[in-house]
mmCIF file of C-alpha atoms in Angstrom:
data_model
loop_
_atom_site.group_PDB
_atom_site.id
_atom_site.type_symbol
_atom_site.label_atom_id
_atom_site.label_comp_id
_atom_site.label_asym_id
_atom_site.label_seq_id
_atom_site.Cartn_x
_atom_site.Cartn_y
_atom_site.Cartn_z
ATOM 1 C CA MET A 204 -26.216 -41.153 -12.588
ATOM 2 C CA SER A 205 -24.940 -40.599 -8.743
ATOM 3 C CA PRO A 206 -27.848 -39.571 -6.348
ATOM 4 C CA LYS A 207 -25.293 -36.399 -5.450
ATOM 5 C CA THR A 208 -23.942 -35.022 -9.069
ATOM 6 C CA VAL A 209 -23.370 -31.100 -10.043
ATOM 7 C CA GLU A 210 -23.405 -31.609 -13.733
ATOM 8 C CA PHE A 211 -21.173 -28.630 -15.488
ATOM 9 C CA TYR A 212 -22.754 -26.850 -18.405
ATOM 10 C CA PHE A 213 -19.445 -24.968 -19.839
ATOM 11 C CA ASP A 214 -18.372 -23.393 -22.325
ATOM 12 C CA PHE A 215 -14.158 -22.242 -22.454
ATOM 13 C CA GLY A 216 -15.075 -19.100 -23.818
ATOM 14 C CA SER A 217 -16.997 -17.704 -20.796
ATOM 15 C CA PRO A 218 -14.670 -16.932 -17.995
ATOM 16 C CA ALA A 219 -17.246 -17.191 -14.846
ATOM 17 C CA SER A 220 -16.797 -21.112 -16.703
ATOM 18 C CA TYR A 221 -13.490 -20.844 -15.593
ATOM 19 C CA LEU A 222 -14.124 -19.215 -12.535
ATOM 20 C CA ALA A 223 -16.421 -22.373 -11.974
ATOM 21 C CA TRP A 224 -14.262 -25.104 -13.274
ATOM 22 C CA THR A 225 -11.754 -24.126 -10.937
ATOM 23 C CA GLN A 226 -13.614 -24.321 -7.890
ATOM 24 C CA LEU A 227 -15.423 -26.917 -8.441
ATOM 25 C CA PRO A 228 -13.629 -30.289 -7.865
ATOM 26 C CA GLY A 229 -12.943 -29.056 -4.461
ATOM 27 C CA LEU A 230 -16.009 -28.150 -3.709
ATOM 28 C CA CYS A 231 -17.663 -31.639 -5.031
ATOM 29 C CA ALA A 232 -14.856 -33.335 -3.069
ATOM 30 C CA GLN A 233 -15.666 -31.651 0.285
ATOM 31 C CA ALA A 234 -19.785 -32.680 -0.596
ATOM 32 C CA GLY A 235 -18.931 -36.215 -1.358
ATOM 33 C CA ALA A 236 -20.388 -35.517 -4.572
ATOM 34 C CA GLU A 237 -20.331 -36.384 -8.451
ATOM 35 C CA LEU A 238 -18.610 -33.726 -11.032
ATOM 36 C CA ALA A 239 -20.749 -34.474 -14.154
ATOM 37 C CA TYR A 240 -18.782 -32.767 -17.425
ATOM 38 C CA ARG A 241 -20.995 -31.084 -20.076
ATOM 39 C CA PRO A 242 -19.631 -29.253 -22.566
ATOM 40 C CA MET A 243 -21.846 -27.290 -24.821
ATOM 41 C CA LEU A 244 -22.005 -24.621 -27.457
ATOM 42 C CA LEU A 245 -22.460 -21.377 -25.758
ATOM 43 C CA GLY A 246 -22.917 -19.439 -29.108
ATOM 44 C CA GLY A 247 -25.945 -22.301 -29.825
ATOM 45 C CA VAL A 248 -27.507 -22.012 -26.724
ATOM 46 C CA PHE A 249 -27.149 -18.270 -27.246
ATOM 47 C CA GLN A 250 -28.744 -18.137 -30.521
ATOM 48 C CA ALA A 251 -31.636 -20.772 -29.503
ATOM 49 C CA THR A 252 -32.867 -19.181 -26.426
ATOM 50 C CA GLY A 253 -32.249 -15.013 -27.638
ATOM 51 C CA ASN A 254 -30.077 -14.328 -25.370
ATOM 52 C CA HIS A 255 -26.620 -12.635 -25.675
ATOM 53 C CA SER A 256 -23.106 -11.856 -23.914
ATOM 54 C CA PRO A 257 -23.136 -9.183 -21.333
ATOM 55 C CA ALA A 258 -20.123 -7.815 -23.945
ATOM 56 C CA THR A 259 -22.853 -6.752 -26.267
ATOM 57 C CA ILE A 260 -23.439 -4.067 -23.835
ATOM 58 C CA PRO A 261 -20.655 -2.067 -23.124
ATOM 59 C CA ALA A 262 -21.247 -1.005 -19.673
ATOM 60 C CA LYS A 263 -22.258 -4.578 -18.379
ATOM 61 C CA GLY A 264 -19.369 -6.248 -20.115
ATOM 62 C CA HIS A 265 -17.198 -3.379 -18.568
ATOM 63 C CA TYR A 266 -18.350 -4.724 -14.871
ATOM 64 C CA THR A 267 -18.260 -8.287 -15.441
ATOM 65 C CA PHE A 268 -14.670 -8.604 -15.348
ATOM 66 C CA VAL A 269 -14.572 -5.853 -12.928
ATOM 67 C CA ASP A 270 -16.961 -8.719 -11.078
ATOM 68 C CA PHE A 271 -15.141 -11.831 -12.122
ATOM 69 C CA ASP A 272 -11.754 -10.232 -10.701
ATOM 70 C CA ARG A 273 -13.384 -9.684 -7.489
ATOM 71 C CA PHE A 274 -14.363 -13.605 -7.010
ATOM 72 C CA ALA A 275 -10.800 -14.455 -8.494
ATOM 73 C CA ARG A 276 -9.665 -13.316 -5.600
ATOM 74 C CA ARG A 277 -11.386 -14.229 -3.474
ATOM 75 C CA TYR A 278 -11.014 -17.770 -4.916
ATOM 76 C CA GLY A 279 -7.012 -17.059 -5.101
ATOM 77 C CA VAL A 280 -6.829 -17.577 -8.587
ATOM 78 C CA PRO A 281 -5.116 -16.153 -11.904
ATOM 79 C CA LEU A 282 -7.831 -15.119 -14.088
ATOM 80 C CA GLN A 283 -6.442 -12.479 -16.817
ATOM 81 C CA ARG A 284 -9.036 -10.405 -19.026
ATOM 82 C CA ASN A 285 -8.395 -11.744 -22.783
ATOM 83 C CA PRO A 286 -8.444 -9.380 -24.832
ATOM 84 C CA HIS A 287 -9.247 -11.442 -27.858
ATOM 85 C CA PHE A 288 -12.564 -12.287 -26.325
ATOM 86 C CA PRO A 289 -15.328 -13.349 -27.716
ATOM 87 C CA ILE A 290 -13.265 -16.758 -29.062
ATOM 88 C CA ASN A 291 -15.098 -18.744 -31.138
ATOM 89 C CA THR A 292 -14.748 -22.380 -29.512
ATOM 90 C CA LEU A 293 -17.001 -24.632 -31.592
ATOM 91 C CA THR A 294 -13.260 -26.377 -32.155
ATOM 92 C CA LEU A 295 -12.886 -26.300 -28.796
ATOM 93 C CA MET A 296 -16.089 -27.711 -27.581
ATOM 94 C CA ARG A 297 -14.983 -30.582 -30.296
ATOM 95 C CA GLY A 298 -12.479 -31.596 -28.673
ATOM 96 C CA ALA A 299 -13.567 -31.821 -25.177
ATOM 97 C CA ALA A 300 -16.275 -33.568 -26.615
ATOM 98 C CA GLY A 301 -14.589 -35.716 -28.670
ATOM 99 C CA LEU A 302 -11.940 -36.504 -25.874
ATOM 100 C CA GLN A 303 -14.628 -37.802 -23.643
ATOM 101 C CA MET A 304 -16.162 -39.467 -25.971
ATOM 102 C CA ARG A 305 -13.015 -41.542 -27.258
ATOM 103 C CA GLU A 306 -10.305 -41.065 -24.420
ATOM 104 C CA PRO A 307 -11.988 -39.685 -21.238
ATOM 105 C CA ALA A 308 -8.487 -40.064 -19.469
ATOM 106 C CA ARG A 309 -7.180 -37.183 -21.526
ATOM 107 C CA PHE A 310 -10.780 -34.842 -20.964
ATOM 108 C CA LEU A 311 -9.552 -33.316 -18.036
ATOM 109 C CA PRO A 312 -6.107 -32.197 -18.617
ATOM 110 C CA TYR A 313 -7.179 -31.089 -22.693
ATOM 111 C CA CYS A 314 -10.100 -28.348 -20.711
ATOM 112 C CA ASP A 315 -7.228 -27.575 -18.274
ATOM 113 C CA ALA A 316 -5.121 -26.279 -20.692
ATOM 114 C CA VAL A 317 -7.120 -24.656 -22.932
ATOM 115 C CA PHE A 318 -8.997 -22.776 -19.371
ATOM 116 C CA ARG A 319 -5.697 -22.235 -18.686
ATOM 117 C CA ALA A 320 -4.726 -20.706 -22.287
ATOM 118 C CA ILE A 321 -7.517 -18.765 -22.253
ATOM 119 C CA TRP A 322 -8.389 -17.089 -18.737
ATOM 120 C CA VAL A 323 -4.701 -16.986 -17.774
ATOM 121 C CA GLU A 324 -2.429 -16.861 -19.965
ATOM 122 C CA ALA A 325 -4.480 -14.517 -22.352
ATOM 123 C CA LYS A 326 -3.908 -16.247 -25.689
ATOM 124 C CA ASN A 327 -5.846 -15.822 -29.260
ATOM 125 C CA LEU A 328 -7.359 -19.345 -29.310
ATOM 126 C CA ASN A 329 -8.949 -17.761 -32.178
ATOM 127 C CA GLU A 330 -6.138 -18.291 -34.477
ATOM 128 C CA PRO A 331 -5.150 -22.203 -35.043
ATOM 129 C CA ALA A 332 -1.457 -21.747 -34.543
ATOM 130 C CA ALA A 333 -1.910 -20.692 -30.919
ATOM 131 C CA VAL A 334 -4.254 -23.503 -30.511
ATOM 132 C CA ALA A 335 -1.977 -26.617 -32.297
ATOM 133 C CA GLY A 336 0.844 -24.508 -29.851
ATOM 134 C CA VAL A 337 -0.888 -24.954 -26.667
ATOM 135 C CA LEU A 338 -1.429 -28.553 -27.275
ATOM 136 C CA GLN A 339 1.386 -29.586 -28.188
ATOM 137 C CA ALA A 340 2.820 -28.008 -25.058
ATOM 138 C CA ALA A 341 0.170 -30.121 -22.927
ATOM 139 C CA GLY A 342 1.384 -33.532 -24.660
ATOM 140 C CA PHE A 343 -1.097 -33.740 -27.020
ATOM 141 C CA ASP A 344 -0.582 -34.241 -31.053
ATOM 142 C CA PRO A 345 -2.179 -31.349 -32.784
ATOM 143 C CA ALA A 346 -3.596 -32.673 -35.919
ATOM 144 C CA ALA A 347 -4.622 -35.391 -33.874
ATOM 145 C CA LEU A 348 -6.970 -33.005 -32.381
ATOM 146 C CA LEU A 349 -8.155 -31.421 -35.407
ATOM 147 C CA ALA A 350 -9.118 -34.294 -36.810
ATOM 148 C CA LEU A 351 -10.974 -36.123 -34.019
ATOM 149 C CA THR A 352 -12.782 -32.721 -34.285
ATOM 150 C CA GLN A 353 -13.600 -33.074 -37.726
ATOM 151 C CA ASP A 354 -15.334 -36.730 -36.812
ATOM 152 C CA ALA A 355 -19.513 -36.799 -37.459
ATOM 153 C CA GLU A 356 -20.187 -38.397 -35.022
ATOM 154 C CA VAL A 357 -17.925 -35.814 -32.610
ATOM 155 C CA LYS A 358 -19.955 -32.869 -33.971
ATOM 156 C CA GLU A 359 -23.150 -34.262 -33.461
ATOM 157 C CA ARG A 360 -22.497 -35.054 -29.792
ATOM 158 C CA LEU A 361 -21.698 -31.527 -29.104
ATOM 159 C CA LYS A 362 -24.654 -30.372 -31.110
ATOM 160 C CA ALA A 363 -26.804 -33.033 -29.043
ATOM 161 C CA ALA A 364 -25.381 -31.769 -25.882
ATOM 162 C CA THR A 365 -25.996 -28.144 -26.393
ATOM 163 C CA GLN A 366 -29.804 -29.036 -27.928
ATOM 164 C CA GLU A 367 -30.438 -31.116 -24.344
ATOM 165 C CA ALA A 368 -28.859 -28.434 -22.678
ATOM 166 C CA ILE A 369 -31.375 -25.811 -24.234
ATOM 167 C CA ASP A 370 -34.625 -28.760 -23.275
ATOM 168 C CA ARG A 371 -33.618 -28.064 -19.782
ATOM 169 C CA GLY A 372 -33.582 -24.611 -19.719
ATOM 170 C CA VAL A 373 -30.070 -23.803 -19.528
ATOM 171 C CA PHE A 374 -29.464 -20.202 -21.514
ATOM 172 C CA GLY A 375 -26.190 -18.672 -19.954
ATOM 173 C CA ALA A 376 -22.832 -20.204 -18.585
ATOM 174 C CA PRO A 377 -21.712 -22.046 -16.633
ATOM 175 C CA THR A 378 -24.959 -24.297 -15.570
ATOM 176 C CA PHE A 379 -25.387 -26.412 -12.759
ATOM 177 C CA PHE A 380 -28.062 -29.362 -12.266
ATOM 178 C CA VAL A 381 -28.418 -31.250 -8.961
ATOM 179 C CA GLY A 382 -30.975 -33.519 -9.815
ATOM 180 C CA ALA A 383 -33.379 -30.490 -11.308
ATOM 181 C CA GLN A 384 -32.317 -28.022 -9.430
ATOM 182 C CA MET A 385 -30.588 -26.071 -12.500
ATOM 183 C CA PHE A 386 -28.098 -22.900 -10.791
ATOM 184 C CA TRP A 387 -26.885 -20.508 -13.556
ATOM 185 C CA GLY A 388 -23.149 -18.483 -13.163
ATOM 186 C CA GLN A 389 -20.072 -19.023 -11.060
ATOM 187 C CA ASP A 390 -21.418 -16.682 -8.009
ATOM 188 C CA ARG A 391 -24.155 -19.949 -7.275
ATOM 189 C CA LEU A 392 -21.738 -22.005 -6.190
ATOM 190 C CA ASP A 393 -22.997 -21.789 -2.780
ATOM 191 C CA PHE A 394 -26.919 -22.776 -3.589
ATOM 192 C CA VAL A 395 -25.141 -25.085 -5.710
ATOM 193 C CA LYS A 396 -23.147 -26.515 -2.212
ATOM 194 C CA GLU A 397 -26.361 -26.222 -0.577
ATOM 195 C CA ALA A 398 -28.421 -28.466 -2.036
ATOM 196 C CA LEU A 399 -25.991 -31.171 -2.168
ATOM 197 C CA GLN A 400 -26.595 -31.248 1.634
ATOM 198 C CA THR A 401 -29.899 -31.464 1.564
ATOM 199 C CA SER A 402 -30.239 -33.773 -1.461
ATOM 200 C CA MET B 295 -21.196 11.913 2.436
ATOM 201 C CA SER B 296 -19.445 10.228 5.720
ATOM 202 C CA PRO B 297 -16.478 7.505 4.904
ATOM 203 C CA LYS B 298 -19.111 5.255 5.197
ATOM 204 C CA THR B 299 -21.845 4.975 2.659
ATOM 205 C CA VAL B 300 -23.406 2.696 0.822
ATOM 206 C CA GLU B 301 -25.602 4.300 -2.259
ATOM 207 C CA PHE B 302 -28.288 2.246 -3.414
ATOM 208 C CA TYR B 303 -29.862 2.950 -6.770
ATOM 209 C CA PHE B 304 -32.983 0.712 -7.756
ATOM 210 C CA ASP B 305 -35.964 1.042 -9.378
ATOM 211 C CA PHE B 306 -39.365 -0.298 -7.565
ATOM 212 C CA GLY B 307 -40.248 -2.288 -10.917
ATOM 213 C CA SER B 308 -37.108 -4.807 -10.239
ATOM 214 C CA PRO B 309 -37.513 -7.577 -7.550
ATOM 215 C CA ALA B 310 -33.709 -7.405 -7.806
ATOM 216 C CA SER B 311 -33.766 -3.916 -5.576
ATOM 217 C CA TYR B 312 -37.243 -4.771 -3.658
ATOM 218 C CA LEU B 313 -34.387 -8.203 -2.123
ATOM 219 C CA ALA B 314 -31.810 -5.506 -1.524
ATOM 220 C CA TRP B 315 -34.433 -2.902 -0.248
ATOM 221 C CA THR B 316 -35.183 -5.581 2.642
ATOM 222 C CA GLN B 317 -31.713 -6.141 4.187
ATOM 223 C CA LEU B 318 -29.313 -3.258 3.372
ATOM 224 C CA PRO B 319 -30.715 -1.582 5.916
ATOM 225 C CA GLY B 320 -29.331 -4.325 8.621
ATOM 226 C CA LEU B 321 -26.584 -4.539 6.382
ATOM 227 C CA CYS B 322 -25.926 -0.838 6.917
ATOM 228 C CA ALA B 323 -26.441 -0.914 10.497
ATOM 229 C CA GLN B 324 -24.157 -3.656 11.429
ATOM 230 C CA ALA B 325 -21.002 -1.962 9.739
ATOM 231 C CA GLY B 326 -21.578 1.504 10.669
ATOM 232 C CA ALA B 327 -22.408 2.553 7.524
ATOM 233 C CA GLU B 328 -25.056 5.152 6.045
ATOM 234 C CA LEU B 329 -27.440 3.877 3.253
ATOM 235 C CA ALA B 330 -27.857 6.907 0.786
ATOM 236 C CA TYR B 331 -31.107 5.841 -0.991
ATOM 237 C CA ARG B 332 -30.920 6.568 -4.718
ATOM 238 C CA PRO B 333 -33.806 6.405 -6.955
ATOM 239 C CA MET B 334 -33.208 6.095 -10.326
ATOM 240 C CA LEU B 335 -35.145 5.377 -13.763
ATOM 241 C CA LEU B 336 -34.595 1.352 -14.635
ATOM 242 C CA GLY B 337 -36.030 2.263 -18.250
ATOM 243 C CA GLY B 338 -33.718 5.433 -18.647
ATOM 244 C CA VAL B 339 -31.254 3.432 -18.251
ATOM 245 C CA PHE B 340 -31.457 0.444 -20.071
ATOM 246 C CA GLN B 341 -32.593 2.870 -22.849
ATOM 247 C CA ALA B 342 -29.092 4.568 -22.731
ATOM 248 C CA THR B 343 -27.120 1.642 -22.081
ATOM 249 C CA GLY B 344 -29.021 -0.760 -24.625
ATOM 250 C CA ASN B 345 -29.119 -3.473 -21.865
ATOM 251 C CA HIS B 346 -33.050 -4.796 -21.106
ATOM 252 C CA SER B 347 -34.865 -7.014 -18.584
ATOM 253 C CA PRO B 348 -33.953 -10.244 -18.029
ATOM 254 C CA ALA B 349 -37.483 -10.975 -18.715
ATOM 255 C CA THR B 350 -36.817 -10.366 -22.497
ATOM 256 C CA ILE B 351 -35.103 -13.638 -23.076
ATOM 257 C CA PRO B 352 -38.449 -16.069 -21.406
ATOM 258 C CA ALA B 353 -35.410 -18.877 -20.083
ATOM 259 C CA LYS B 354 -33.813 -16.181 -18.164
ATOM 260 C CA GLY B 355 -36.708 -14.410 -17.256
ATOM 261 C CA HIS B 356 -38.425 -17.887 -15.951
ATOM 262 C CA TYR B 357 -35.144 -18.855 -14.084
ATOM 263 C CA THR B 358 -34.391 -14.450 -12.831
ATOM 264 C CA PHE B 359 -37.714 -15.923 -9.982
ATOM 265 C CA VAL B 360 -36.488 -19.248 -9.521
ATOM 266 C CA ASP B 361 -33.400 -17.290 -8.198
ATOM 267 C CA PHE B 362 -35.600 -14.333 -6.476
ATOM 268 C CA ASP B 363 -36.784 -17.507 -4.404
ATOM 269 C CA ARG B 364 -34.310 -18.678 -2.802
ATOM 270 C CA PHE B 365 -32.762 -15.994 -2.073
ATOM 271 C CA ALA B 366 -36.188 -14.559 -0.423
ATOM 272 C CA ARG B 367 -35.626 -18.153 1.552
ATOM 273 C CA ARG B 368 -32.512 -17.566 2.112
ATOM 274 C CA TYR B 369 -32.841 -13.886 3.458
ATOM 275 C CA GLY B 370 -36.606 -14.890 5.011
ATOM 276 C CA VAL B 371 -38.639 -12.712 3.212
ATOM 277 C CA PRO B 372 -42.216 -12.749 1.865
ATOM 278 C CA LEU B 373 -41.761 -12.263 -2.214
ATOM 279 C CA GLN B 374 -44.514 -13.035 -4.672
ATOM 280 C CA ARG B 375 -43.635 -12.783 -8.569
ATOM 281 C CA ASN B 376 -45.968 -10.161 -10.009
ATOM 282 C CA PRO B 377 -48.107 -11.103 -13.054
ATOM 283 C CA HIS B 378 -48.220 -7.686 -13.379
ATOM 284 C CA PHE B 379 -44.412 -7.294 -14.212
ATOM 285 C CA PRO B 380 -43.211 -5.694 -16.278
ATOM 286 C CA ILE B 381 -44.866 -2.155 -14.256
ATOM 287 C CA ASN B 382 -44.317 1.267 -15.813
ATOM 288 C CA THR B 383 -42.213 2.635 -12.842
ATOM 289 C CA LEU B 384 -42.318 6.489 -13.971
ATOM 290 C CA THR B 385 -44.954 7.778 -11.857
ATOM 291 C CA LEU B 386 -43.902 5.932 -9.174
ATOM 292 C CA MET B 387 -39.954 6.435 -9.479
ATOM 293 C CA ARG B 388 -40.814 10.537 -9.349
ATOM 294 C CA GLY B 389 -43.485 9.844 -6.081
ATOM 295 C CA ALA B 390 -39.790 8.397 -5.089
ATOM 296 C CA ALA B 391 -37.369 11.528 -6.071
ATOM 297 C CA GLY B 392 -40.310 14.074 -4.651
ATOM 298 C CA LEU B 393 -40.631 13.022 -1.359
ATOM 299 C CA GLN B 394 -36.986 12.433 -1.056
ATOM 300 C CA MET B 395 -36.847 16.649 -2.120
ATOM 301 C CA ARG B 396 -39.814 17.760 -0.201
ATOM 302 C CA GLU B 397 -41.178 15.251 2.559
ATOM 303 C CA PRO B 398 -37.476 13.705 3.543
ATOM 304 C CA ALA B 399 -39.729 12.187 6.259
ATOM 305 C CA ARG B 400 -41.885 10.175 4.538
ATOM 306 C CA PHE B 401 -39.461 8.482 2.266
ATOM 307 C CA LEU B 402 -39.122 5.366 3.274
ATOM 308 C CA PRO B 403 -42.469 4.513 4.212
ATOM 309 C CA TYR B 404 -43.660 5.592 0.705
ATOM 310 C CA CYS B 405 -40.553 3.272 -0.280
ATOM 311 C CA ASP B 406 -42.258 0.601 1.685
ATOM 312 C CA ALA B 407 -45.623 1.032 0.566
ATOM 313 C CA VAL B 408 -44.484 0.451 -3.231
ATOM 314 C CA PHE B 409 -42.321 -2.022 -2.784
ATOM 315 C CA ARG B 410 -44.494 -4.209 -0.898
ATOM 316 C CA ALA B 411 -47.322 -3.523 -2.625
ATOM 317 C CA ILE B 412 -45.639 -4.953 -6.302
ATOM 318 C CA TRP B 413 -43.459 -7.776 -4.672
ATOM 319 C CA VAL B 414 -45.408 -8.977 -2.128
ATOM 320 C CA GLU B 415 -48.794 -7.921 -2.975
ATOM 321 C CA ALA B 416 -48.522 -8.737 -6.657
ATOM 322 C CA LYS B 417 -51.205 -5.945 -7.514
ATOM 323 C CA ASN B 418 -51.179 -3.917 -10.529
ATOM 324 C CA LEU B 419 -49.517 -0.285 -10.206
ATOM 325 C CA ASN B 420 -50.189 -0.155 -13.723
ATOM 326 C CA GLU B 421 -53.482 1.165 -12.607
ATOM 327 C CA PRO B 422 -54.073 4.584 -11.001
ATOM 328 C CA ALA B 423 -56.956 3.707 -8.954
ATOM 329 C CA ALA B 424 -54.568 0.525 -7.612
ATOM 330 C CA VAL B 425 -51.989 3.283 -6.880
ATOM 331 C CA ALA B 426 -54.586 5.440 -5.176
ATOM 332 C CA GLY B 427 -55.220 2.981 -2.717
ATOM 333 C CA VAL B 428 -51.748 1.968 -1.729
ATOM 334 C CA LEU B 429 -51.244 5.112 -0.976
ATOM 335 C CA GLN B 430 -54.298 5.449 0.649
ATOM 336 C CA ALA B 431 -53.554 2.451 3.187
ATOM 337 C CA ALA B 432 -49.773 3.507 3.536
ATOM 338 C CA GLY B 433 -51.782 6.765 5.136
ATOM 339 C CA PHE B 434 -50.624 9.398 1.673
ATOM 340 C CA ASP B 435 -52.892 12.074 -0.203
ATOM 341 C CA PRO B 436 -53.208 10.188 -3.482
ATOM 342 C CA ALA B 437 -54.157 13.623 -4.917
ATOM 343 C CA ALA B 438 -50.958 15.562 -3.935
ATOM 344 C CA LEU B 439 -48.679 12.573 -4.290
ATOM 345 C CA LEU B 440 -50.076 12.858 -8.070
ATOM 346 C CA ALA B 441 -49.700 16.496 -8.092
ATOM 347 C CA LEU B 442 -45.831 16.558 -6.616
ATOM 348 C CA THR B 443 -45.249 13.869 -9.378
ATOM 349 C CA GLN B 444 -45.955 16.550 -12.358
ATOM 350 C CA ASP B 445 -44.044 19.272 -10.426
ATOM 351 C CA ALA B 446 -40.931 19.841 -12.804
ATOM 352 C CA GLU B 447 -38.299 19.926 -10.501
ATOM 353 C CA VAL B 448 -39.244 16.924 -9.130
ATOM 354 C CA LYS B 449 -39.517 15.690 -12.731
ATOM 355 C CA GLU B 450 -35.628 17.079 -13.162
ATOM 356 C CA ARG B 451 -34.654 15.423 -10.403
ATOM 357 C CA LEU B 452 -35.483 11.892 -11.297
ATOM 358 C CA LYS B 453 -34.097 12.070 -14.429
ATOM 359 C CA ALA B 454 -30.727 14.175 -13.364
ATOM 360 C CA ALA B 455 -30.742 10.619 -10.241
ATOM 361 C CA THR B 456 -31.076 8.984 -13.497
ATOM 362 C CA GLN B 457 -28.313 10.813 -15.874
ATOM 363 C CA GLU B 458 -26.355 10.523 -12.884
ATOM 364 C CA ALA B 459 -26.170 6.842 -12.451
ATOM 365 C CA ILE B 460 -25.645 6.234 -15.954
ATOM 366 C CA ASP B 461 -22.118 8.452 -16.359
ATOM 367 C CA ARG B 462 -21.385 6.264 -13.223
ATOM 368 C CA GLY B 463 -21.319 3.010 -15.298
ATOM 369 C CA VAL B 464 -24.985 1.699 -13.976
ATOM 370 C CA PHE B 465 -26.868 -0.361 -16.410
ATOM 371 C CA GLY B 466 -28.470 -2.528 -13.944
ATOM 372 C CA ALA B 467 -30.897 -2.426 -10.580
ATOM 373 C CA PRO B 468 -29.593 -2.490 -7.784
ATOM 374 C CA THR B 469 -26.371 -0.670 -8.128
ATOM 375 C CA PHE B 470 -24.475 -0.492 -5.359
ATOM 376 C CA PHE B 471 -21.626 2.174 -4.605
ATOM 377 C CA VAL B 472 -19.070 2.518 -1.924
ATOM 378 C CA GLY B 473 -16.830 5.357 -2.585
ATOM 379 C CA ALA B 474 -15.743 4.338 -6.199
ATOM 380 C CA GLN B 475 -16.241 0.676 -6.425
ATOM 381 C CA MET B 476 -19.436 -0.350 -7.872
ATOM 382 C CA PHE B 477 -21.265 -3.382 -7.686
ATOM 383 C CA TRP B 478 -24.362 -4.569 -9.316
ATOM 384 C CA GLY B 479 -26.980 -6.926 -7.909
ATOM 385 C CA GLN B 480 -27.849 -8.231 -5.083
ATOM 386 C CA ASP B 481 -26.563 -10.924 -5.190
ATOM 387 C CA ARG B 482 -23.310 -9.075 -4.253
ATOM 388 C CA LEU B 483 -24.675 -7.718 -0.628
ATOM 389 C CA ASP B 484 -21.450 -9.591 0.808
ATOM 390 C CA PHE B 485 -19.359 -7.524 -1.204
ATOM 391 C CA VAL B 486 -20.845 -4.084 -0.293
ATOM 392 C CA LYS B 487 -20.133 -5.535 3.278
ATOM 393 C CA GLU B 488 -16.365 -6.292 2.923
ATOM 394 C CA ALA B 489 -16.197 -3.420 0.744
ATOM 395 C CA LEU B 490 -16.607 -1.534 3.745
ATOM 396 C CA GLN B 491 -15.143 -4.118 6.236
ATOM 397 C CA THR B 492 -11.768 -2.541 3.987
ATOM 398 C CA SER B 493 -12.898 1.093 3.257
#
């Protein structure tokens, strides 16, 4: 790994991961840093750590979206509250892990399509038909991608990445590492930037 | 209330409230805004909303203090992890509510003494003797202050302030209001500043 790398642990189901996703490429380019994408299963992280979505506390869940809207305006990026939240992202995250392993050139277009479908177009990706539609529109073969998500090595890869995250202290998404320094939340990107400047 | 006011809901037991406490007077002075202190009982807020301290999730509790340390360095203020955390702040918060009612001129020196004792000197303010020592050193009569915290009107005042916070959507501390806009967390002071500029 390059001495200047941001590791980005994310899950499509997390609106804060989406916001970070929109900002990290520019931030890393400006800092001359590499961006290492680390798809993980947030549900697995929650289960292992005892943490849970802020949405489980009604007052907090409501506020969280007010807060994300403020950041979206600050960043100048689109964001829609998804009425189908929370979305079960197991298959979607397996797709990300599988493409990263087997077709790395298609990893970013896939992530972009999925993030946008959930957090810009507010689609219900709990429905396989909606997922297939999004994939097709983005130039993927839904059947081939579904097969990839059923591949034992791909399943294992996502499981291992999630466990690695937990072992490193991750309890939520997004989480960034600059070397051994961990930063949680899209609202800590300024600290990530500082860490790159001093690393 | 002046058109430019920051309402600051806080509890002494919250390290993030302490950090906000160190920054708000400067922020408000610069913005020409009034700072309205709103002592509340965070334990009551947690009970009513179902929210809880990040410390209840070990990985999150650990990280939270790493994060607070980073902000303390950024702000240039002292912060110590208090080994006696969490501290039962019921009596301490009643003291704040009572002084605000009965001896407003002594409210800020009291808050300063209590915040510093917990988050700079890492004292165990679960122990009445330690509280008495801190109060005495700050020029208060511990017995008189204890009597104030047993005053029915003072108890009621803290209870009402806490309920008002809950009714306004508060689920954690610190929480700020600029008019109807709510901001949660000492890490949102930059948004508070922006809200003052545009209000």
